Structures are given as C-alpha cells and as structure tokens.
PDB file of C-alpha atoms in Angstrom:
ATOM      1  CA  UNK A   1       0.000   0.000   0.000  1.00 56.00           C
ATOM      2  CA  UNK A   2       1.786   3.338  -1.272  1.00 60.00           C
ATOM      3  CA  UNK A   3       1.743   6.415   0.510  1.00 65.00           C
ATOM      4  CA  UNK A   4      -1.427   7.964  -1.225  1.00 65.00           C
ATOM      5  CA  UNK A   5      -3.749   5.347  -0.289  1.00 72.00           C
ATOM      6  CA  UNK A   6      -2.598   5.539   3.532  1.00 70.00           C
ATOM      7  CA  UNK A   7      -3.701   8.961   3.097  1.00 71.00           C
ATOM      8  CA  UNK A   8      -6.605   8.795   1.354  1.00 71.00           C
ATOM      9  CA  UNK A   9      -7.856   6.171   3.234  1.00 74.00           C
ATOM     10  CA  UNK A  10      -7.153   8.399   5.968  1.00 74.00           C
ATOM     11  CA  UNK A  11      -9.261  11.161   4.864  1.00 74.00           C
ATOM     12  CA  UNK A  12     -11.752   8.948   3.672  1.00 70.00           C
ATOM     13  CA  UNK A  13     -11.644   7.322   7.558  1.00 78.00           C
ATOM     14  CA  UNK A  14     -12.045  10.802   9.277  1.00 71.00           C
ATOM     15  CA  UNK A  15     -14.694  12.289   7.115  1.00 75.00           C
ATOM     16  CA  UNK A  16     -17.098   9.395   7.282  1.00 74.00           C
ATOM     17  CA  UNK A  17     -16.461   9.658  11.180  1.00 77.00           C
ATOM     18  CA  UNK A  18     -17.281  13.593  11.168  1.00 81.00           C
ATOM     19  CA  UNK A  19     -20.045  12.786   8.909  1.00 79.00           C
ATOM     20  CA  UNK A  20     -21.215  10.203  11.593  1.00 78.00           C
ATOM     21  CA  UNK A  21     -20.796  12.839  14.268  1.00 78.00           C
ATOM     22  CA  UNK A  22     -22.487  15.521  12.592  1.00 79.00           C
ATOM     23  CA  UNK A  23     -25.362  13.072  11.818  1.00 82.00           C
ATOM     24  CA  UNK A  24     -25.791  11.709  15.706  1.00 79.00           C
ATOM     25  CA  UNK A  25     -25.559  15.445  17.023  1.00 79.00           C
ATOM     26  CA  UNK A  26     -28.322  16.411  13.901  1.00 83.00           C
ATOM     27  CA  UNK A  27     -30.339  13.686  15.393  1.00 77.00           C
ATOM     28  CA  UNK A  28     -29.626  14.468  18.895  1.00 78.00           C
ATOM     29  CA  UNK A  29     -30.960  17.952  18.359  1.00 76.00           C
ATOM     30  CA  UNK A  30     -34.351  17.268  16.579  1.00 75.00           C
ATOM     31  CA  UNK A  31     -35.027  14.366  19.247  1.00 75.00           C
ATOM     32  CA  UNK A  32     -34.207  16.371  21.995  1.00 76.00           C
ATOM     33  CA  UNK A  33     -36.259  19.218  20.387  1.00 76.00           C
ATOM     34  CA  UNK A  34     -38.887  16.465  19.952  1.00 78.00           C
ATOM     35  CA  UNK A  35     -38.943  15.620  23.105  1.00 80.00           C
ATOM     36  CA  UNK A  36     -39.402  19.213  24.869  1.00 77.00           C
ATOM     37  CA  UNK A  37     -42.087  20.014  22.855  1.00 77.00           C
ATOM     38  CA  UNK A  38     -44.043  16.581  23.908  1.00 77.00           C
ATOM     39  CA  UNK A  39     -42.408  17.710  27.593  1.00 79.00           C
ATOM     40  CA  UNK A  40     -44.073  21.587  26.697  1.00 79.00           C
ATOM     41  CA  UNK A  41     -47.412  19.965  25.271  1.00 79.00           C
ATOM     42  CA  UNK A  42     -47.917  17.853  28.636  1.00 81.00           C
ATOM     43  CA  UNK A  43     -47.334  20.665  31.046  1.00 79.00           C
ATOM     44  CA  UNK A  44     -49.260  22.327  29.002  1.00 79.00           C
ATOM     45  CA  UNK A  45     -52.171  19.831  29.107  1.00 78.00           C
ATOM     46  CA  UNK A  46     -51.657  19.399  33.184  1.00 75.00           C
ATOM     47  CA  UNK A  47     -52.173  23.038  33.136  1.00 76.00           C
ATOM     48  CA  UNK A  48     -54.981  23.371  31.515  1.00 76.00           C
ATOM     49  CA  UNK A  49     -56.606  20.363  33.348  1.00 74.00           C
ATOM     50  CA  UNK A  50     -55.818  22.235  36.627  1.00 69.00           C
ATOM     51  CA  UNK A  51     -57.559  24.854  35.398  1.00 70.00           C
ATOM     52  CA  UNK A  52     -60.831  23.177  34.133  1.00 70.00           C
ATOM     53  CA  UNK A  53     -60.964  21.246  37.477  1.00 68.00           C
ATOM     54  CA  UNK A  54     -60.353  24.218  39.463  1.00 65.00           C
ATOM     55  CA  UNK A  55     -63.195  25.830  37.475  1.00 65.00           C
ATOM     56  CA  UNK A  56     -65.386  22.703  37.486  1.00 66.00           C
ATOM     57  CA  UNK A  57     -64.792  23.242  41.490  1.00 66.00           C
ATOM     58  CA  UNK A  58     -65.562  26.746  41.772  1.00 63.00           C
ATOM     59  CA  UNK A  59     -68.430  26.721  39.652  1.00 65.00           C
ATOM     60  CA  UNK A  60     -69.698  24.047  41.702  1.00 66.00           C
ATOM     61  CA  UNK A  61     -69.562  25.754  44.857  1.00 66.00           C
ATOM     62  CA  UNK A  62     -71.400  28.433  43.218  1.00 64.00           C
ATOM     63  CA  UNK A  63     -73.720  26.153  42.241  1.00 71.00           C
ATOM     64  CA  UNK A  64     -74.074  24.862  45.834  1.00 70.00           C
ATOM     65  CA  UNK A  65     -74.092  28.420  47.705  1.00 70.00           C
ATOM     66  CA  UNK A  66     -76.884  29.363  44.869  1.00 69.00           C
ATOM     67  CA  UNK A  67     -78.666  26.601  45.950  1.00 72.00           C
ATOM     68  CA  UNK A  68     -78.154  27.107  49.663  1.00 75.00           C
ATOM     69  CA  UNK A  69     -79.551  31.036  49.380  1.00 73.00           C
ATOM     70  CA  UNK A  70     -82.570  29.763  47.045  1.00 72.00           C
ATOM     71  CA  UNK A  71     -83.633  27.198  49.733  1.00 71.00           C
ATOM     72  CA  UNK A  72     -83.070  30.168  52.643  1.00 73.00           C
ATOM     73  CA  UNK A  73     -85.444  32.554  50.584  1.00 72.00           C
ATOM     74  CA  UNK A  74     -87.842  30.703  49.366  1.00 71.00           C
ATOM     75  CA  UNK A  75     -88.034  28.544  52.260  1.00 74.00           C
ATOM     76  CA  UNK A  76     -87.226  29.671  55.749  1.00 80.00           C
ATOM     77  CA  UNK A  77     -87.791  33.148  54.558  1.00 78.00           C
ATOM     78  CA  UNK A  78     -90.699  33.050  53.265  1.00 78.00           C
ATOM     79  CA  UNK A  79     -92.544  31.148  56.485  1.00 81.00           C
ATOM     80  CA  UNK A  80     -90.801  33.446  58.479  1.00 83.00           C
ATOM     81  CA  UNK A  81     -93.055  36.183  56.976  1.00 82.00           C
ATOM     82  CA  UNK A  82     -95.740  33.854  57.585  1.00 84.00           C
ATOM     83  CA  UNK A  83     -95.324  33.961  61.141  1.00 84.00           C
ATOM     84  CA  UNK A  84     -94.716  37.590  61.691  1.00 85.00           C
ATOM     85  CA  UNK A  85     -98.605  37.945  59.947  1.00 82.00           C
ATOM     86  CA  UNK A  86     -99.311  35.835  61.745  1.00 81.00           C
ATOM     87  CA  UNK A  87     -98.209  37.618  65.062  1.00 87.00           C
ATOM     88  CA  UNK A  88     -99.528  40.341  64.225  1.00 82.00           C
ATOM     89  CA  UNK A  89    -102.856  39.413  63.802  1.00 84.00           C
ATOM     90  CA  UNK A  90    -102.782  38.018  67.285  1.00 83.00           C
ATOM     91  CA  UNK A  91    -103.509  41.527  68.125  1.00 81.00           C
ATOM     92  CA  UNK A  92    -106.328  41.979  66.054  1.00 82.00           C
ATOM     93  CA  UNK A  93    -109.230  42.939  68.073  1.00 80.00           C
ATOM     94  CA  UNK A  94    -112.193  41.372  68.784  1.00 82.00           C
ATOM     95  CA  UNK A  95    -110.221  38.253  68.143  1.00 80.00           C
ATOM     96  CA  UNK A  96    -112.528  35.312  69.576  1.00 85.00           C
ATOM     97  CA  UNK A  97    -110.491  32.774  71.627  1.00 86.00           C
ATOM     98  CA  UNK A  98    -111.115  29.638  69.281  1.00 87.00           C
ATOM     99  CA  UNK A  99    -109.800  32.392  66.465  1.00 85.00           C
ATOM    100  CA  UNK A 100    -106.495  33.322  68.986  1.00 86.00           C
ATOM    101  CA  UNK A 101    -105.961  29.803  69.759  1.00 88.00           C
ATOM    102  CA  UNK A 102    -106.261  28.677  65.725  1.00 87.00           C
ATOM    103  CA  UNK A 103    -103.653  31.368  65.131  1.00 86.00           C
ATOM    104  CA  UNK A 104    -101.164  30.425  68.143  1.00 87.00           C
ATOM    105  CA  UNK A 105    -101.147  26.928  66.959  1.00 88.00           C
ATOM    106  CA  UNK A 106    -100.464  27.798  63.268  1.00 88.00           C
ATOM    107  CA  UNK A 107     -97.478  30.084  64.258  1.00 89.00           C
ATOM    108  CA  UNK A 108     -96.380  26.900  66.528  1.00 89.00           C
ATOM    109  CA  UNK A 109     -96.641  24.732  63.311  1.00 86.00           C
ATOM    110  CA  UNK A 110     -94.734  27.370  60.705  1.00 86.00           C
ATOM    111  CA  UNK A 111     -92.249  27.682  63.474  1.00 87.00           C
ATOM    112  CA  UNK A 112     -91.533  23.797  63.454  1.00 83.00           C
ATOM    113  CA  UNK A 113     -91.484  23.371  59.816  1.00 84.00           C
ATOM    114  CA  UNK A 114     -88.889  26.463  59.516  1.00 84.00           C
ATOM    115  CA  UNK A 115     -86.601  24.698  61.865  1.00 79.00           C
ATOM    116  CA  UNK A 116     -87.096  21.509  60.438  1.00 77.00           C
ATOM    117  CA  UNK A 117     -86.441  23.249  57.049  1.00 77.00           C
ATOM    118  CA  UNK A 118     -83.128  24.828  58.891  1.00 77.00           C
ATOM    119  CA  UNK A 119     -82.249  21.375  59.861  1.00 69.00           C
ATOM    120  CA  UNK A 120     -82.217  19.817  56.049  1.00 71.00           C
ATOM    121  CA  UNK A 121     -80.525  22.680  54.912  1.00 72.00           C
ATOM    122  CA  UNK A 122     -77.699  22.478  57.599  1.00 66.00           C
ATOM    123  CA  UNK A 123     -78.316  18.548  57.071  1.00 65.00           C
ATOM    124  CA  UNK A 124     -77.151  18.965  53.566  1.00 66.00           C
ATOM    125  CA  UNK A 125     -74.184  21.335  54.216  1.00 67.00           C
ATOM    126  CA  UNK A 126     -72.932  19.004  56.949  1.00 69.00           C
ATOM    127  CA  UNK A 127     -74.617  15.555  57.572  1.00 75.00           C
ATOM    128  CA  UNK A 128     -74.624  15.624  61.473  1.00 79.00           C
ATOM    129  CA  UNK A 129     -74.488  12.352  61.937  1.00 83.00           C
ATOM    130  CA  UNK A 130     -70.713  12.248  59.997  1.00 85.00           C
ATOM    131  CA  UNK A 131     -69.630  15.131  62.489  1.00 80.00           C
ATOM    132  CA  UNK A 132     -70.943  13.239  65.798  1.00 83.00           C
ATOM    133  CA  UNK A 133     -70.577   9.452  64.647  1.00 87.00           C
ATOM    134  CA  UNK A 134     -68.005   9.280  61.448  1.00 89.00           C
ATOM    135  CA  UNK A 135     -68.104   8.149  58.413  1.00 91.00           C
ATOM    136  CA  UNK A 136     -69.477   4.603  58.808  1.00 93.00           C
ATOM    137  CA  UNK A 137     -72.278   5.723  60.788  1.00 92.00           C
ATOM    138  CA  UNK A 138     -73.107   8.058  58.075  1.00 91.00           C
ATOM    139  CA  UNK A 139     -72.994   6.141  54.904  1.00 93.00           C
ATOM    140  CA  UNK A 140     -74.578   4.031  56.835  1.00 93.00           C
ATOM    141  CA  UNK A 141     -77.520   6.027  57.559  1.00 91.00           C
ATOM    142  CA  UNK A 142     -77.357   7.637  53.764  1.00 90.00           C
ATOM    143  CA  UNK A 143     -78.203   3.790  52.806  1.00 92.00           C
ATOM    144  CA  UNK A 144     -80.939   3.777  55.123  1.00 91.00           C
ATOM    145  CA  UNK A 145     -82.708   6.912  53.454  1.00 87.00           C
ATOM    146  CA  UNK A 146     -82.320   5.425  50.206  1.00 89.00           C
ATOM    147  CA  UNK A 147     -83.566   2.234  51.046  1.00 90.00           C
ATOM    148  CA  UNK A 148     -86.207   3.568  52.553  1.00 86.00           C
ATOM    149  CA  UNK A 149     -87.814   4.478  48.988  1.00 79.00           C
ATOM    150  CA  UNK A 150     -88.189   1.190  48.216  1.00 80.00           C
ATOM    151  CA  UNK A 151     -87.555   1.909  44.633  1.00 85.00           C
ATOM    152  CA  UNK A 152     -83.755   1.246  45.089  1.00 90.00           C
ATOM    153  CA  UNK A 153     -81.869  -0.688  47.473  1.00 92.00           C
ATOM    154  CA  UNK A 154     -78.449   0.160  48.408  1.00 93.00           C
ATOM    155  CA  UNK A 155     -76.210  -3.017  50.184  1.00 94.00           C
ATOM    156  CA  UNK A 156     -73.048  -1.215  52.047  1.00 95.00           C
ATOM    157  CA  UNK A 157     -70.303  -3.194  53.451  1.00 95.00           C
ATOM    158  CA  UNK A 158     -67.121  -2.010  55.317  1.00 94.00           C
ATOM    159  CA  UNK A 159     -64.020  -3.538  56.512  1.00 93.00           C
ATOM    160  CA  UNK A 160     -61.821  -0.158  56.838  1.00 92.00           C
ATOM    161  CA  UNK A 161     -61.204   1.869  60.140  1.00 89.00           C
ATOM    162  CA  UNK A 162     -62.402   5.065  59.240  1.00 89.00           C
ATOM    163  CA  UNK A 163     -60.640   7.395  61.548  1.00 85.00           C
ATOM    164  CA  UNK A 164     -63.100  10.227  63.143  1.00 76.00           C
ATOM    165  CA  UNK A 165     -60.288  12.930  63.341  1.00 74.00           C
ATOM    166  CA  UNK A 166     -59.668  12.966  59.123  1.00 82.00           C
ATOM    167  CA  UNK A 167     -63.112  14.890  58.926  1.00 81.00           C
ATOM    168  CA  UNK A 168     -62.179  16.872  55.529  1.00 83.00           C
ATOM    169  CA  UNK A 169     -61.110  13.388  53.770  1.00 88.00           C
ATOM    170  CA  UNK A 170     -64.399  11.831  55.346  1.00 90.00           C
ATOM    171  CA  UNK A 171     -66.707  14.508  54.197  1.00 88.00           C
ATOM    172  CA  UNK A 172     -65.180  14.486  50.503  1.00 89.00           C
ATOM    173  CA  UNK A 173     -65.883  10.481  50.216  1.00 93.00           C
ATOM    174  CA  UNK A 174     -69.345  10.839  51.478  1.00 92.00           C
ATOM    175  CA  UNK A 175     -70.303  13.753  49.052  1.00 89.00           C
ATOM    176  CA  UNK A 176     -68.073  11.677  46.212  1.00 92.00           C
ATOM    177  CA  UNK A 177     -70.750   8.726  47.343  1.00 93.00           C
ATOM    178  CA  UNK A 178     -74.079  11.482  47.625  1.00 89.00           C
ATOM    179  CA  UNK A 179     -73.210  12.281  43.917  1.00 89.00           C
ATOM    180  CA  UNK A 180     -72.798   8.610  42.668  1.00 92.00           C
ATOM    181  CA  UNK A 181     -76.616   7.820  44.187  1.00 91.00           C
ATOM    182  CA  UNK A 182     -77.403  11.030  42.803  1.00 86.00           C
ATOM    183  CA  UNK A 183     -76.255   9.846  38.985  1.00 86.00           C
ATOM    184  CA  UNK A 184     -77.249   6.231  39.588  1.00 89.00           C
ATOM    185  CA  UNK A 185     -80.890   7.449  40.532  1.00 86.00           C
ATOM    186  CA  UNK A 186     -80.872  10.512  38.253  1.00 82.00           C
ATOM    187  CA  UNK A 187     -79.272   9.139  35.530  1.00 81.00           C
ATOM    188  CA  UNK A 188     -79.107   6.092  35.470  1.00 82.00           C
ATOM    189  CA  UNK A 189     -82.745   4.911  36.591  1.00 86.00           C
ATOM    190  CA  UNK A 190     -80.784   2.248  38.783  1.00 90.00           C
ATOM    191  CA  UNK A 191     -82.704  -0.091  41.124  1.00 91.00           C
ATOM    192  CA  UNK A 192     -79.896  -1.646  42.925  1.00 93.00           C
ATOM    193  CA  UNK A 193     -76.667   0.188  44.162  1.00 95.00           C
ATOM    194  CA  UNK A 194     -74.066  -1.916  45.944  1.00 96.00           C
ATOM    195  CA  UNK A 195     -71.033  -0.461  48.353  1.00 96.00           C
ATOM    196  CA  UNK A 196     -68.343  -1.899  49.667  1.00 96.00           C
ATOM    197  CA  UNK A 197     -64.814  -0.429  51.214  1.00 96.00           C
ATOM    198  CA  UNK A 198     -61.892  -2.587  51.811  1.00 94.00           C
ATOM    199  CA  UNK A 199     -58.090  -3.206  51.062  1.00 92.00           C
ATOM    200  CA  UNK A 200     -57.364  -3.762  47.781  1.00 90.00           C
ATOM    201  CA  UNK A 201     -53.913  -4.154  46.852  1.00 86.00           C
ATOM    202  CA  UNK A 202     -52.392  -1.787  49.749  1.00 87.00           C
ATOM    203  CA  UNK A 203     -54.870   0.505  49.321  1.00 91.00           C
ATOM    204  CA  UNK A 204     -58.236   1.914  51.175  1.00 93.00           C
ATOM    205  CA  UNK A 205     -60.403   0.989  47.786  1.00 95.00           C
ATOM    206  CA  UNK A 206     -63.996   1.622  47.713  1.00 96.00           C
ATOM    207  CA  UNK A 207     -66.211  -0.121  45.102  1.00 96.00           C
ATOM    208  CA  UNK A 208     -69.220   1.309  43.747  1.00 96.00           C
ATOM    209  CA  UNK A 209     -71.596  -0.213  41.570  1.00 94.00           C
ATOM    210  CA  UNK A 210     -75.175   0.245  40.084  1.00 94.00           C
ATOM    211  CA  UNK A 211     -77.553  -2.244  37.521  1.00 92.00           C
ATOM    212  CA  UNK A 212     -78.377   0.898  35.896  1.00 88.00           C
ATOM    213  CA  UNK A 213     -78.708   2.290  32.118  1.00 87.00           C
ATOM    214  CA  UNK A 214     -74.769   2.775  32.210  1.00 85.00           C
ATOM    215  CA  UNK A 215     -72.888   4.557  29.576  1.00 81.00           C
ATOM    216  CA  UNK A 216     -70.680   4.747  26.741  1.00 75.00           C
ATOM    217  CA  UNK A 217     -67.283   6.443  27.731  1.00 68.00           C
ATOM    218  CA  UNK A 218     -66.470   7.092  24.831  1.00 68.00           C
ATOM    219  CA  UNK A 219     -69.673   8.660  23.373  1.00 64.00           C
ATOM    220  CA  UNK A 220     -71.354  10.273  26.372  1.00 55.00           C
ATOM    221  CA  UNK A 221     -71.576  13.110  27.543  1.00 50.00           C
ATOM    222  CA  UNK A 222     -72.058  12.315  31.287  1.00 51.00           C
ATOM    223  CA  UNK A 223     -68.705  11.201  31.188  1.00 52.00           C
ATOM    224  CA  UNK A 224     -66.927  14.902  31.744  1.00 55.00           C
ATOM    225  CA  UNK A 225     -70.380  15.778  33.139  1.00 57.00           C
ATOM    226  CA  UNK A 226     -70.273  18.429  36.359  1.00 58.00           C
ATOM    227  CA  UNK A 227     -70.660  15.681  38.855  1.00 69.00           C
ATOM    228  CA  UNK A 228     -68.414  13.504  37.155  1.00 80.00           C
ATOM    229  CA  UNK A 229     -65.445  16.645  37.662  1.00 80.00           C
ATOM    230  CA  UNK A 230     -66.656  16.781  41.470  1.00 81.00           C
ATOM    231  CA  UNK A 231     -66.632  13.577  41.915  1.00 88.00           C
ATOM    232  CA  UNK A 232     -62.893  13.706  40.410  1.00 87.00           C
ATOM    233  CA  UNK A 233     -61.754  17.128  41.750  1.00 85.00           C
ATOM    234  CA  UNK A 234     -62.712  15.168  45.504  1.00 88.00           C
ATOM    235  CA  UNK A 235     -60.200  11.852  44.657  1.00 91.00           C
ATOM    236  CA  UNK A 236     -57.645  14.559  43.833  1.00 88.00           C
ATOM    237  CA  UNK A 237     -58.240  16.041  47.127  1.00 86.00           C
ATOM    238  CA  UNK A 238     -57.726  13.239  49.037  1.00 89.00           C
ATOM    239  CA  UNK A 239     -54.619  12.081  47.138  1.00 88.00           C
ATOM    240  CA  UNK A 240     -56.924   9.166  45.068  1.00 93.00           C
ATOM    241  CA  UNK A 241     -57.282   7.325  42.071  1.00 93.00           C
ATOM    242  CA  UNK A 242     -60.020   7.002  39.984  1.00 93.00           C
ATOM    243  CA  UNK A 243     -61.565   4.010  37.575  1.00 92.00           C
ATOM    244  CA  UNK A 244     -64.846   4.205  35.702  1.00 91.00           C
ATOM    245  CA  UNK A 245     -65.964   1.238  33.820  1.00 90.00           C
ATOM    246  CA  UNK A 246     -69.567   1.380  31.945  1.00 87.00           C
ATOM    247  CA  UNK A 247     -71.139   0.433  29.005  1.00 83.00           C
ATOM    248  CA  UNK A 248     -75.025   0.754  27.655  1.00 84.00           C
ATOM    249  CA  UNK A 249     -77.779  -1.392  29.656  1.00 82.00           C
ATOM    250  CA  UNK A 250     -74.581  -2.837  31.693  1.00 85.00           C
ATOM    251  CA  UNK A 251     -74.646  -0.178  34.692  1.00 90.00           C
ATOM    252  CA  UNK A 252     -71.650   1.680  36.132  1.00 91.00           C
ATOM    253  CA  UNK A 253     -68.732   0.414  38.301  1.00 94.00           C
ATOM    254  CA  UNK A 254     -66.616   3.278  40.218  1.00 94.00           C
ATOM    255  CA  UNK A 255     -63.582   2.494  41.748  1.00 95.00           C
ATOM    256  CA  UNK A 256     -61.865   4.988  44.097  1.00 95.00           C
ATOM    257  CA  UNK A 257     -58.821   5.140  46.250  1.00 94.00           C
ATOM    258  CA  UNK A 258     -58.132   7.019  49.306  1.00 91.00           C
TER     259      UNK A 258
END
C-alpha cells in the first residue's frame, strides 16, 4: 500500500467519522427538540386540566351556595313572613279565643317546619351524623334513606377503620358517594346500588356499583359531566385514584382510592 492510499484512506476514515458525528448530534438535536415540545405539550395539558378542574370546582360551589340562598329565601324566609302575619294578627281585636288559639297553633306549626327546614338545609351542608358518629355511621344512615324508597336498594359493606379525626377526607368520600346515588338514581334509573370499602392491593379501595342504564365512555356526555369533575376534583383532594368502567344497559362500576 503506497503512501497515497494511507492517506486517502485516511481522509476517507475521518470524514465518514465527522459525517457520523455531525449526523448523531443532527439527530440528537431534533429528538431532543422532539422531546421538549411533547415535555411543553404535557405541562401544558396538566395546566390546563388544573384549570378546568379548578373551574369545574368553583363553579360548583357556586352552584351549591346558589342553591343554599334559594332554599333560605324561598323557604325559611318566606314562612318566616308567615309567622310575623301571623303575630300580628294576634292583636287583632275582637279576636274570639277559638280564632287566637287557631292562630297560636299555626305560628307553633310554621315555626316547626322552619326549623325543620333549617335542619335539612344544615343537614345537607354538613350531615350531622358524619360530624358526631363518622363516616361509617353516616354512609350508613345515607343507605338507610335510600332504602327507605323502596324503589332502590343500596347493600353497604365495610371492613376499613375510618378514623373520626380525618373529617375533611371523610366529608369528601361521602359527598363523592351522595353524587354517585345522585347519577345512579338521576341518571341512570338504577334499582340496585351496591357499596363496599376494603383493602385492595395496599390501598383503602372503595367499590361502587349500580344495575343501571350505564354509559358509553367514549360517546357520552355524562362522562366529563359536572358531577363527574366533582366527583374527580374530591379523589384529587384526598390524594386518590379514579376508575370508571360502563357500558349501555350494563350499569356503572366506580372504583376509588383514598
């Protein structure tokens, strides 16, 4: 081999070596790029997930305090005026005393039904049998009043220690269960509704299930419906996961961890 060919094989050598180079850090750059825009586009999407569910959140408790100040005005505000007529005509006079005594004993009755109408209302804001009692006790009960319909029937079943102190995590799983019976009822024209909590896998699991209508996930709406985003806004909140499995006529199955 002469002197030439050393070198040009030389040359030859190094330049398909900086052509290799040049072609890994080419490739290097545009999957690099690649990848920070995918990296960009996901932080992006987290974003403006945390956004929607913060909205879905707030315009929920809109929703709620809307609620709340419609049931106080039309409500307890408007017996409340009841009774102060009625007061006042207790000084109507020539008022007979089968007339007084009629009057008296329909102020006594508005008054009851106002406080029982307080009661619901504070009832609904915060079930007192989950403040004095715990969560058990109050699922518990919330299966009673369904059952009590006799249209559906709701089984419950428990093998978790539900700890008394964690009232914010507590009161999140029983308003994530409120707004399942809500959709199952609602929505799904269910009859039967079945609960259960236990370990699964390491984890507090609860299990919710329903013989209704179901859905498609896919197709339907109810899927990234309001209660849907509460119901997954409240799993985030209590550091959860969430599983939804449906399809038509096959009813719903919900599986949350906590």
């Amino acid at each position: 081999m002469n002197e030439n060919t050393i070198i040009s094989t030389i040359i030859y050598t190094f330049l398909a070596f900086t052509l290799l180079a040049v072609t890994l850090v080419i490739f290097y750059y545009f999957s690099n790029k690649k990848i920070t825009k995918n990296l960009l586009q996901k932080k992006e999407l987290e974003i403006r997930y945390e956004k929607d569910l913060t909205h879905a959140i707030i315009s929920s408790q809109e929703k709620e305090r809307l609620r709340i100040a419609q049931d106080l005005h039309d409500d307890i505000s408007s017996k409340l005026s009841v009774v102060s007529l009625n007061i006042h005509l207790l000084d109507t006079e020539n008022l007979t005393q089968e007339e007084y005594i009629e009057l008296k004993n329909k102020i006594i009755n508005l008054v009851n039904t106002t406080a029982e109408s307080a009661r619901q209302i504070s009832h609904d804001l915060l079930p007192p049998v989950l403040e004095k009692f715990g969560l058990h006790a109050a699922i518990d009960a919330l299966c009673s009043e369904i059952n009590m319909s006799k249209t559906v029937q709701v089984s419950y079943s428990n093998s978790l220690y539900f700890a008394k102190a964690e009232d914010e995590k507590n009161l999140h799983i029983f308003r994530i269960l409120q707004e399942l019976i809500n959709n199952s009822v609602k929505h799904g024209e269910s009859t039967r509704i079945q609960i259960e909590f236990k370990g699964k896998e390491g984890k507090n699991t609860c299990i919710y299930k329903d013989n209704g209508k179901g859905f498609d996930p896919e197709k339907n709406t109810l899927k990234e419906g309001l209660g849907l985003r509460n119901i997954r806004s409240r799993v985030e909140l209590i550091n959860g996961t969430l599983r939804i499995e449906s399809e038509n006529g096959k009813g719903i199955t919900v599986e949350f961890t906590f």
